[in-house]
Short mmCIF file of C-alpha atoms and ligand atoms in Angstrom, two decimals:
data_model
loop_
_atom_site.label_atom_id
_atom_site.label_comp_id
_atom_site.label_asym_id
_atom_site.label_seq_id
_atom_site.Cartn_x
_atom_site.Cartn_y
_atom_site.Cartn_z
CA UNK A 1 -5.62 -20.04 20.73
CA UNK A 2 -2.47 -21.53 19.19
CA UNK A 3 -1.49 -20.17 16.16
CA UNK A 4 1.69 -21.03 13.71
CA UNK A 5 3.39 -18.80 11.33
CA UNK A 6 5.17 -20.43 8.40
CA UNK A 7 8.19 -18.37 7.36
CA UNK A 8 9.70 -16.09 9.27
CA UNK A 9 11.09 -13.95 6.65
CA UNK A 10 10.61 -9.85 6.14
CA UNK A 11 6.84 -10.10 6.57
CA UNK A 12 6.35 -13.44 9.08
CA UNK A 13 8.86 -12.43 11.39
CA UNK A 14 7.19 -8.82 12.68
CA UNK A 15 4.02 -10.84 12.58
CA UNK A 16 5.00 -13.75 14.91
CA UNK A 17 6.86 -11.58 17.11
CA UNK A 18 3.23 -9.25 17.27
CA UNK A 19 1.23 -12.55 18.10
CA UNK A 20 3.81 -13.75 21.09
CA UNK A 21 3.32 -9.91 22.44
CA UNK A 22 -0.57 -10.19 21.92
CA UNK A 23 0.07 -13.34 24.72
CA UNK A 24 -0.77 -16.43 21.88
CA UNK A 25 0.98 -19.58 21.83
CA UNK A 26 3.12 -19.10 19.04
CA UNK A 27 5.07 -21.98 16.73
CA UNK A 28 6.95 -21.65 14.01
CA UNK A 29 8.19 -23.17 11.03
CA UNK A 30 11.09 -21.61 8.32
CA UNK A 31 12.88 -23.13 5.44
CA UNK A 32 16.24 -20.98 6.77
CA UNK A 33 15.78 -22.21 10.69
CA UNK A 34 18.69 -19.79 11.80
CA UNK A 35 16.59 -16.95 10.68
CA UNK A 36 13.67 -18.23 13.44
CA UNK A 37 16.13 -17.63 16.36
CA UNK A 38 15.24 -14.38 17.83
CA UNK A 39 11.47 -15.63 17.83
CA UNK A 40 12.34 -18.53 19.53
CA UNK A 41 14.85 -16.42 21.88
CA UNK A 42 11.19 -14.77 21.98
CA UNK A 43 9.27 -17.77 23.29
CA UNK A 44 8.18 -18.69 20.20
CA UNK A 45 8.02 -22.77 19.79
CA UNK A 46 9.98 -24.45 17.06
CA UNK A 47 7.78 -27.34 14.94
CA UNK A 48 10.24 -29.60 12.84
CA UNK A 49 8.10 -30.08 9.79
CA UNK A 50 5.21 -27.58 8.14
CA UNK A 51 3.00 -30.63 8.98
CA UNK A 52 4.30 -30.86 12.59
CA UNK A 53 3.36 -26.96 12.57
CA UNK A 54 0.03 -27.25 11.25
CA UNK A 55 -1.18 -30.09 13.52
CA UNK A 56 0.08 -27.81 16.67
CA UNK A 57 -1.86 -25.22 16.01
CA UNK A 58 -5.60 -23.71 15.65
CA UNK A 59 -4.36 -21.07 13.06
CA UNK A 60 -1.81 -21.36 10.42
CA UNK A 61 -0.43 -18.12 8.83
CA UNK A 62 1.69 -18.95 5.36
CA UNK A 63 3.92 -16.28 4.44
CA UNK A 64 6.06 -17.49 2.00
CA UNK A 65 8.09 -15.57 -0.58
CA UNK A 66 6.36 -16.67 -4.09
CA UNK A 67 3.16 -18.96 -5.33
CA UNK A 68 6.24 -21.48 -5.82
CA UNK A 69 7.61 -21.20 -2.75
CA UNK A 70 3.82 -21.86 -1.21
CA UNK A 71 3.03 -24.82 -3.27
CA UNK A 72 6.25 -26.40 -2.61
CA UNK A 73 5.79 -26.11 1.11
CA UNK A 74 1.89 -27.00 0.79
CA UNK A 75 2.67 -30.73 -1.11
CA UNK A 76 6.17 -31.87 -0.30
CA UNK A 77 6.28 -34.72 2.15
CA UNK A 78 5.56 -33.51 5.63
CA UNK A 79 3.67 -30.58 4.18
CA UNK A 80 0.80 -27.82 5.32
CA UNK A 81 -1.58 -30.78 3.54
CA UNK A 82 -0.10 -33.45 5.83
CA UNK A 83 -0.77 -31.51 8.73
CA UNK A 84 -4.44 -30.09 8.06
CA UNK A 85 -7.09 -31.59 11.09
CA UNK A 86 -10.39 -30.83 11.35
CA UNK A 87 -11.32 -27.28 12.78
CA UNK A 88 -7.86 -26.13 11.13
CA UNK A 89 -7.89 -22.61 9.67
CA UNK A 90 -4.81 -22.11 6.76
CA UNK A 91 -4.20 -18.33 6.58
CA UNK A 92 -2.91 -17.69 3.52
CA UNK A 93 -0.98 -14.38 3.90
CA UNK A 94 1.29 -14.57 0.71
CA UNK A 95 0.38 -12.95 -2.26
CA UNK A 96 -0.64 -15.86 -5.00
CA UNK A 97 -2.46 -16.32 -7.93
CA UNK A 98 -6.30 -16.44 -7.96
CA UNK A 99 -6.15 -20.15 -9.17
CA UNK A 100 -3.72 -20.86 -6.45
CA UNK A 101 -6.98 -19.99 -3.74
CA UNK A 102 -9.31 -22.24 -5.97
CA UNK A 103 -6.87 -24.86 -5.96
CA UNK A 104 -5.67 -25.26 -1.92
CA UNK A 105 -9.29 -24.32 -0.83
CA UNK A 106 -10.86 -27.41 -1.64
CA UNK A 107 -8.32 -29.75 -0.67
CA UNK A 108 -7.78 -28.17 3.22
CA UNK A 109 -11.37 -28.29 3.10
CA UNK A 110 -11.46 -32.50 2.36
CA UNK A 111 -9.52 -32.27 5.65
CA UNK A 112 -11.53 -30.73 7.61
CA UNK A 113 -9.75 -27.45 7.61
CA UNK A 114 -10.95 -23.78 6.16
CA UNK A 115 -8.38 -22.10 3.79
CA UNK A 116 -8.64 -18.38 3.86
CA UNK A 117 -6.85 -15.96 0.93
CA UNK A 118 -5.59 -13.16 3.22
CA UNK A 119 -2.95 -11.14 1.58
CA UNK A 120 -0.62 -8.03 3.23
CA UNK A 121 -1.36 -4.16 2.09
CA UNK A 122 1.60 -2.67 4.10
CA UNK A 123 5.34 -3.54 4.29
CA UNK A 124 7.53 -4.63 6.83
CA UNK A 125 7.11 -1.17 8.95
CA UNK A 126 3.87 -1.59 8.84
CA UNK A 127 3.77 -4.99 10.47
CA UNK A 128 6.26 -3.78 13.07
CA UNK A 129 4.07 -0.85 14.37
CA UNK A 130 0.77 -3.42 14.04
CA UNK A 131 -0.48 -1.11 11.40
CA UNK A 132 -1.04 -3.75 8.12
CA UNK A 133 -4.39 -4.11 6.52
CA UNK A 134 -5.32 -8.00 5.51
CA UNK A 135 -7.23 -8.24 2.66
CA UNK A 136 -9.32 -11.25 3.72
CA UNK A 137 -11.27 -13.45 1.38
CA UNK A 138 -14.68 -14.06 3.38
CA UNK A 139 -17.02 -12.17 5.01
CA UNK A 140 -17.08 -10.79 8.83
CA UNK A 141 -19.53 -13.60 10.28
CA UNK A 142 -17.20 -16.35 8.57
CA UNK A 143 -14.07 -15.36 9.67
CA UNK A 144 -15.47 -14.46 13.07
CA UNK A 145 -13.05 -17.35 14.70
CA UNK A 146 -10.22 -15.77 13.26
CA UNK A 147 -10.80 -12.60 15.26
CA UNK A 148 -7.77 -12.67 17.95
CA UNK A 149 -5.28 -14.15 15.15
CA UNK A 150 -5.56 -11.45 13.21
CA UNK A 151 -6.22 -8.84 15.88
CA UNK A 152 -2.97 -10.13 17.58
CA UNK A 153 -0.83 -10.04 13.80
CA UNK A 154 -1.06 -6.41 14.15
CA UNK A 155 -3.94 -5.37 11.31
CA UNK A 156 -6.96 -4.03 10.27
CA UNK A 157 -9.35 -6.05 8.54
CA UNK A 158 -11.49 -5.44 5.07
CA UNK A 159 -13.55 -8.45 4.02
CA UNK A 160 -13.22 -8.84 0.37
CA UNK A 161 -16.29 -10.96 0.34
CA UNK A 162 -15.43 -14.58 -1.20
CA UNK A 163 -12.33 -17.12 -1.22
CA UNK A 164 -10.13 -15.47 -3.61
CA UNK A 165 -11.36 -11.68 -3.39
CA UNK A 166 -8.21 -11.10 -1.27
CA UNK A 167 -6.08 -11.64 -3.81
CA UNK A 168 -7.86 -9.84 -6.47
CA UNK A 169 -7.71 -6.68 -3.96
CA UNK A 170 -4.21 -7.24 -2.93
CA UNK A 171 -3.14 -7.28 -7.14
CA UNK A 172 -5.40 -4.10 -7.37
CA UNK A 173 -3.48 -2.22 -4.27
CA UNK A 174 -0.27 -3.41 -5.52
CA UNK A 175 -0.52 -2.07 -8.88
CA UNK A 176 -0.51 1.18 -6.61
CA UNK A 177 2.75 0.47 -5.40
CA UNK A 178 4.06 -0.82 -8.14
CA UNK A 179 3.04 2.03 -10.52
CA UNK A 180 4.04 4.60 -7.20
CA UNK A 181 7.28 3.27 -7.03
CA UNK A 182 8.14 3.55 -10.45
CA UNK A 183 6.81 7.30 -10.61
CA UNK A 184 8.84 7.95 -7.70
CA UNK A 185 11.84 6.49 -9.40
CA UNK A 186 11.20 8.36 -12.49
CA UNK A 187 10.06 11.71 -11.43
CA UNK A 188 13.23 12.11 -8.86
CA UNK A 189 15.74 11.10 -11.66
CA UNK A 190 14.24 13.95 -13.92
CA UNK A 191 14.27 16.65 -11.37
CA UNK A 192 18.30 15.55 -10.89
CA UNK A 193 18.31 15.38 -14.86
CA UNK A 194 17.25 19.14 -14.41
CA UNK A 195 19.89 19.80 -12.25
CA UNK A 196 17.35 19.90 -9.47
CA UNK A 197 18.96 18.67 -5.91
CA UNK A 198 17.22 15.59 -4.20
CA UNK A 199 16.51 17.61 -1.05
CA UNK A 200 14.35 20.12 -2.99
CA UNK A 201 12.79 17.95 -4.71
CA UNK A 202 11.56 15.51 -1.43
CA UNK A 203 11.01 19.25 0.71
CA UNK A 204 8.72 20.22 -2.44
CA UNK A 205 6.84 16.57 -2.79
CA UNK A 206 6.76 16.72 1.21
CA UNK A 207 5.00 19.99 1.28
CA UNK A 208 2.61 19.57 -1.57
CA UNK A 209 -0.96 18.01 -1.43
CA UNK A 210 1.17 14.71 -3.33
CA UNK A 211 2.48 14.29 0.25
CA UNK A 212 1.84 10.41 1.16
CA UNK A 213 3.65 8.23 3.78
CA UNK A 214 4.67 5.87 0.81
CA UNK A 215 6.34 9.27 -0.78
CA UNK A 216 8.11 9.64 2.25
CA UNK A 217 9.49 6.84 3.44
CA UNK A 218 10.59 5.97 0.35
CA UNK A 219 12.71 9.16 0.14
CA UNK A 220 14.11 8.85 2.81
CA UNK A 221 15.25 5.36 1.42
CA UNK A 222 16.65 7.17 -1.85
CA UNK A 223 18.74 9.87 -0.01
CA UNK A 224 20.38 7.85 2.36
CA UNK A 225 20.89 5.52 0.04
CA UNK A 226 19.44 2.99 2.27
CA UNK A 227 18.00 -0.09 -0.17
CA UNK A 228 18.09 -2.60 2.10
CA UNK A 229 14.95 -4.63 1.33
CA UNK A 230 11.04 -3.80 2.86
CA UNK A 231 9.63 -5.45 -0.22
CA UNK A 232 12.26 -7.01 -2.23
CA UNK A 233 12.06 -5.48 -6.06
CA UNK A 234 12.07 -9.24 -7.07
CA UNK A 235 8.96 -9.36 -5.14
CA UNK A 236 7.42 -6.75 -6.52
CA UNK A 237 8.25 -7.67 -9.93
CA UNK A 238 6.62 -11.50 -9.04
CA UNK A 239 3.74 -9.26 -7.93
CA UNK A 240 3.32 -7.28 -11.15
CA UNK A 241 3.49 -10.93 -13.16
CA UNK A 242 0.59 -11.67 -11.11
CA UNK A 243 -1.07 -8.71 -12.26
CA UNK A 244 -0.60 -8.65 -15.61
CA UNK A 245 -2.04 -12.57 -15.58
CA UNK A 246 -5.25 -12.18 -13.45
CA UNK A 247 -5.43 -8.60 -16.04
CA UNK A 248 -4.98 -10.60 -19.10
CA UNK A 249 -7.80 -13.39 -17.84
CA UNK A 250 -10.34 -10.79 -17.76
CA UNK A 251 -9.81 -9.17 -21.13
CA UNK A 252 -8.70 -5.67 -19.12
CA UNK A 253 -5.94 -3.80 -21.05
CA UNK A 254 -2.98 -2.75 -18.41
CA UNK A 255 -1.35 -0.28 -20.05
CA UNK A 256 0.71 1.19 -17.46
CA UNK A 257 1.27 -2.12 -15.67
CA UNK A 258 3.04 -3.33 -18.77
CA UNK A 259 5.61 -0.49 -18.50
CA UNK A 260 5.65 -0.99 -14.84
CA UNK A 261 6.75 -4.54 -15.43
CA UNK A 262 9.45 -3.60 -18.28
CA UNK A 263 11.17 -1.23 -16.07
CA UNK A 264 11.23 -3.30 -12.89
CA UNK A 265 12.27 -6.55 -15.06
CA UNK A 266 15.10 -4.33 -16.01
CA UNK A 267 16.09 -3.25 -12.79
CA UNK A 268 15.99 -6.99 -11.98
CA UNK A 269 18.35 -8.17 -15.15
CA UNK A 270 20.83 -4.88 -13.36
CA UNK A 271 21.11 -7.26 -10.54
CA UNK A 272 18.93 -5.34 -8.07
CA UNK A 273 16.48 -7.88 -7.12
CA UNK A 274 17.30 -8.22 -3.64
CA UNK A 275 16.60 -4.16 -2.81
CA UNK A 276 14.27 -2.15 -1.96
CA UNK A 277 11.95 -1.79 -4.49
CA UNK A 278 12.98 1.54 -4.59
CA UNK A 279 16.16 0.51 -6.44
CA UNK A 280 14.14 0.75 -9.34
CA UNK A 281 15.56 4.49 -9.62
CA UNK A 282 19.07 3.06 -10.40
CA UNK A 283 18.12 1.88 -13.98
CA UNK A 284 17.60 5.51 -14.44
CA UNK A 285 21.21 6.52 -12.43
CA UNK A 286 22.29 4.04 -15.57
CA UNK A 287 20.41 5.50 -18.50
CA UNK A 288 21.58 8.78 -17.87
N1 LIG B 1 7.81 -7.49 2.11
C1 LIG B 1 6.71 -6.77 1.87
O1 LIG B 1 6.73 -5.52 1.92
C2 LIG B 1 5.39 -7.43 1.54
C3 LIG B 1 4.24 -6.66 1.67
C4 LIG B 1 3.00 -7.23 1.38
C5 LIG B 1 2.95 -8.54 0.93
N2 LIG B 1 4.10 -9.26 0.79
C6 LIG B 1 3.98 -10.65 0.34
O2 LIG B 1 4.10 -11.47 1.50
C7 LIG B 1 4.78 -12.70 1.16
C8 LIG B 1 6.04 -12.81 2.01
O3 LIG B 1 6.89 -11.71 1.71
P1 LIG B 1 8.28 -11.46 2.49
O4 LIG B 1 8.70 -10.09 2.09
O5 LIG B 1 8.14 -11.82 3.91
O6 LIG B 1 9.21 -12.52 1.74
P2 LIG B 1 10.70 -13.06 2.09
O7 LIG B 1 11.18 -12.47 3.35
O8 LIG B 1 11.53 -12.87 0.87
O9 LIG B 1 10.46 -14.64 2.24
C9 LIG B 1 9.48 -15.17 3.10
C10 LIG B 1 9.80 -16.59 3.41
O10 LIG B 1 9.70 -17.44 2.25
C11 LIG B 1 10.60 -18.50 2.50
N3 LIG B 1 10.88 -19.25 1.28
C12 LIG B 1 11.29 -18.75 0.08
N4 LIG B 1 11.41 -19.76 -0.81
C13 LIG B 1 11.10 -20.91 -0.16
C14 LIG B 1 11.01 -22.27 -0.54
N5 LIG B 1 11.29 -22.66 -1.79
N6 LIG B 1 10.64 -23.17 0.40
C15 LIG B 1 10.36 -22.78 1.66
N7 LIG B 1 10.40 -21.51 2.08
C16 LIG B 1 10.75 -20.57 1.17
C17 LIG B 1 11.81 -17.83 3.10
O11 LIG B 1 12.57 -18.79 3.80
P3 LIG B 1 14.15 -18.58 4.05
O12 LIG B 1 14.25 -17.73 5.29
O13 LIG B 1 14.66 -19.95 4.23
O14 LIG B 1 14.71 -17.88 2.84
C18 LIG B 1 11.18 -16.79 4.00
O15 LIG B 1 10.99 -17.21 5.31
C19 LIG B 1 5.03 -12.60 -0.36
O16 LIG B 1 3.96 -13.20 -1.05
C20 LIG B 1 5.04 -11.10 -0.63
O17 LIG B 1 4.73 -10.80 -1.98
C21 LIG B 1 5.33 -8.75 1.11
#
C-alpha cells in the first residue's frame, strides 16, 4: 500500500515516521518543505505538489493545522482535488467543521475517491508511542481497506458510524481537554494563591483517585516550565470555536465551553498562542 501524509507538522510528522517503520511506501507533502527533512532522511518520498501526492498514493492522510489551512490546500491549483483518482481514499485527520466533511465528501467522491472524517484523540506523545485513537467517520466493514494505514499510523480505531461522526466525537473529546486544561490551569494557580507549593499540589493530584495521564503530563509541563507546544493553545482555541459552532447549530447551551473559550482567547491576546496549551495558567500568573 502507498500511502501520503500531507503536513508534516506536530501531529503528521510522528505519524509518517510510524507508517515508514510499519514498512509502507511513504510520500510526503508540507507547505514548510525544510520541516519534511528528517522523514525524507527517513526514506520517506518527497511529491512536489498535494496533487502530485495524492495521485502517488492509495491513502492520503491530511493533517493540516486549521479548516483554512485544509481548504486552501484541498482547491488551490495543484491541489488534494487535482490529484483524487479512482480507488483514492482522502483521510481527513485534521480537526474541521462538520460542514467541511459534507462539503469535500461529495466532490472526492465525483472523482472516484472516498473521503473519510478521521480526527486525532491524543497529542503528539501519543502518536510517537503509536498510542492515538482515530475517531473515524464510517463503519468497520467500510473502512475495512483502510486497515494497515491506520494500523501502521500508530492508533486504535472507534467507528463513529457516518461521514462526519468523527468530527462530532473529536469536538465532544476535545471539550474534555479543553475544559481539563483550563481546570488544571485554574486549580494550580489557587493552590499557589494559597500559598500552597506546586510540588504538593501535583504529589496530592498524583496520589488521589483525580490521577489521569493528562493531569500528569501536563504537570510536569507546568513545573519545568516546559511550554513548548504538543497542541498549540491557538489550536485549541480554533478547536473550542469549532465547538461552540457545531453547539450553537443544535440549540445545546455550552455553558462551560463559553468560559473555556474566554479564558483561552485571553491567553491568546497575552501572546501565548504558540505554547502548550498549558500556557493557559499564565493569564492567571498575570491576574494575580
Ligand atoms: N497537536 C495536537 O496535540 C493535536 C491533537 C489532536 C488533533 N490535532 C489536530 O490535528 C491537526 C494538525 O495539528 P498539528 O498540531 O499537527 O498542527 P501544526 O503542527 O500546527 O500544523 C500542521 C501542518 O499544517 C500546515 N499548514 C498550516 N497552515 C497552512 C497553510 N495555509 N497551507 C498549507 N499548510 C499549512 C503546517 O505547515 P508548515 O510546516 O509549513 O507550517 C504544518 O505542516 C489540527 O486540526 C489539530 O487541531 C492536533
Amino acid at each position: 500500500m502507498k500511502v501520503g501524509i500531507l503536513g508534516t507538522g506536530i501531529m503528521g510528522r510522528p505519524m509518517a515516521r510510524n507508517l515508514l517503520e510499519a514498512g509502507l511506501e511513504v510520500w510526503v507533502w508540507n507547505r514548510t518543505r525544510e520541516k519534511a527533512a528528517p522523514l525524507l532522511a527517513a526514506g520517506a518520498r518527497w511529491a512536489e505538489t498535494p496533487a502530485a501526492l495524492a495521485r502517488q498514493v492509495d491513502v492520503l492522510g491530511l493533517v493540516l493545522a486549521t479548516p483554512e489551512a485544509t481548504r486552501e490546500v484541498f482547491y488551490r491549483e495543484d491541489g488534494v482535488l487535482d490529484g483524487v483518482h479512482p480507488g483514492l481514499f482522502v483521510v481527513d485527520h485534521g480537526t474541521n467543521p462538520l460542514a467541511w466533511a459534507q462539503e469535500a465528501a461529495p466532490l472526492v467522491a465525483e472523482a472516484g475517491g472516498q473521503y473519510v472524517d478521521a480526527p486525532l484523540q491524543g497529542s503528539y506523545p501519543e502518536a510517537e508511542r503509536r498510542a492515538l485513537v482515530i475517531l473515524a467517520g464510517g463503519t468497520p466493514t467500510g473502512l475495512e481497506p483502510l486497515s494497515p494505514y491506520f494500523e501502521g499510523v500508530g492508533g486504535t480505531i472507534v467507528f463513529a458510524g457516518e461521514l462526519g461522526r468523527g468530527v462530532l466525537l473529536k469536538l465532544a473529546l476535545n471539550l474534555i481537554t479543553a475544559l481539563t486544561g483550563a481546570a488544571l490551569a485554574e486549580a494550580s494557580a489557587l493552590a499557589a494563591a494559597f500559598g500552597l507549593g506546586q510540588e504538593v499540589f501535583f504529589e496530592a493530584l498524583e496520589k488521589s483517585s483525580l490521577a489521569a495521564p493528562f493531569h500528569r503530563g501536563k504537570g510536569e509541563k507546568l513545573r519545568s516550565g516546559d511550554l513548548s507546544p504538543q497542541l498549540p493553545l491557538k489550536l485549541m482555541n480554533k478547536d473550542l470555536r469549532l465547538i461552540q459552532a457545531e453547539a450553537s447549530r443544535v440549540r445545546f447551551p455550552l455553558f462551560m465551553g463559553g468560559n473555556a473559550r474566554a479564558l483561552y482567547t485571553l491567553a491568546e491576546r497575552m501572546g501565548l498562542g504558540e505554547a502548550d496549551l498549558i500556557a493557559v495558567r499564565n493569564v492567571y500568573r498575570e491576574e494575580a
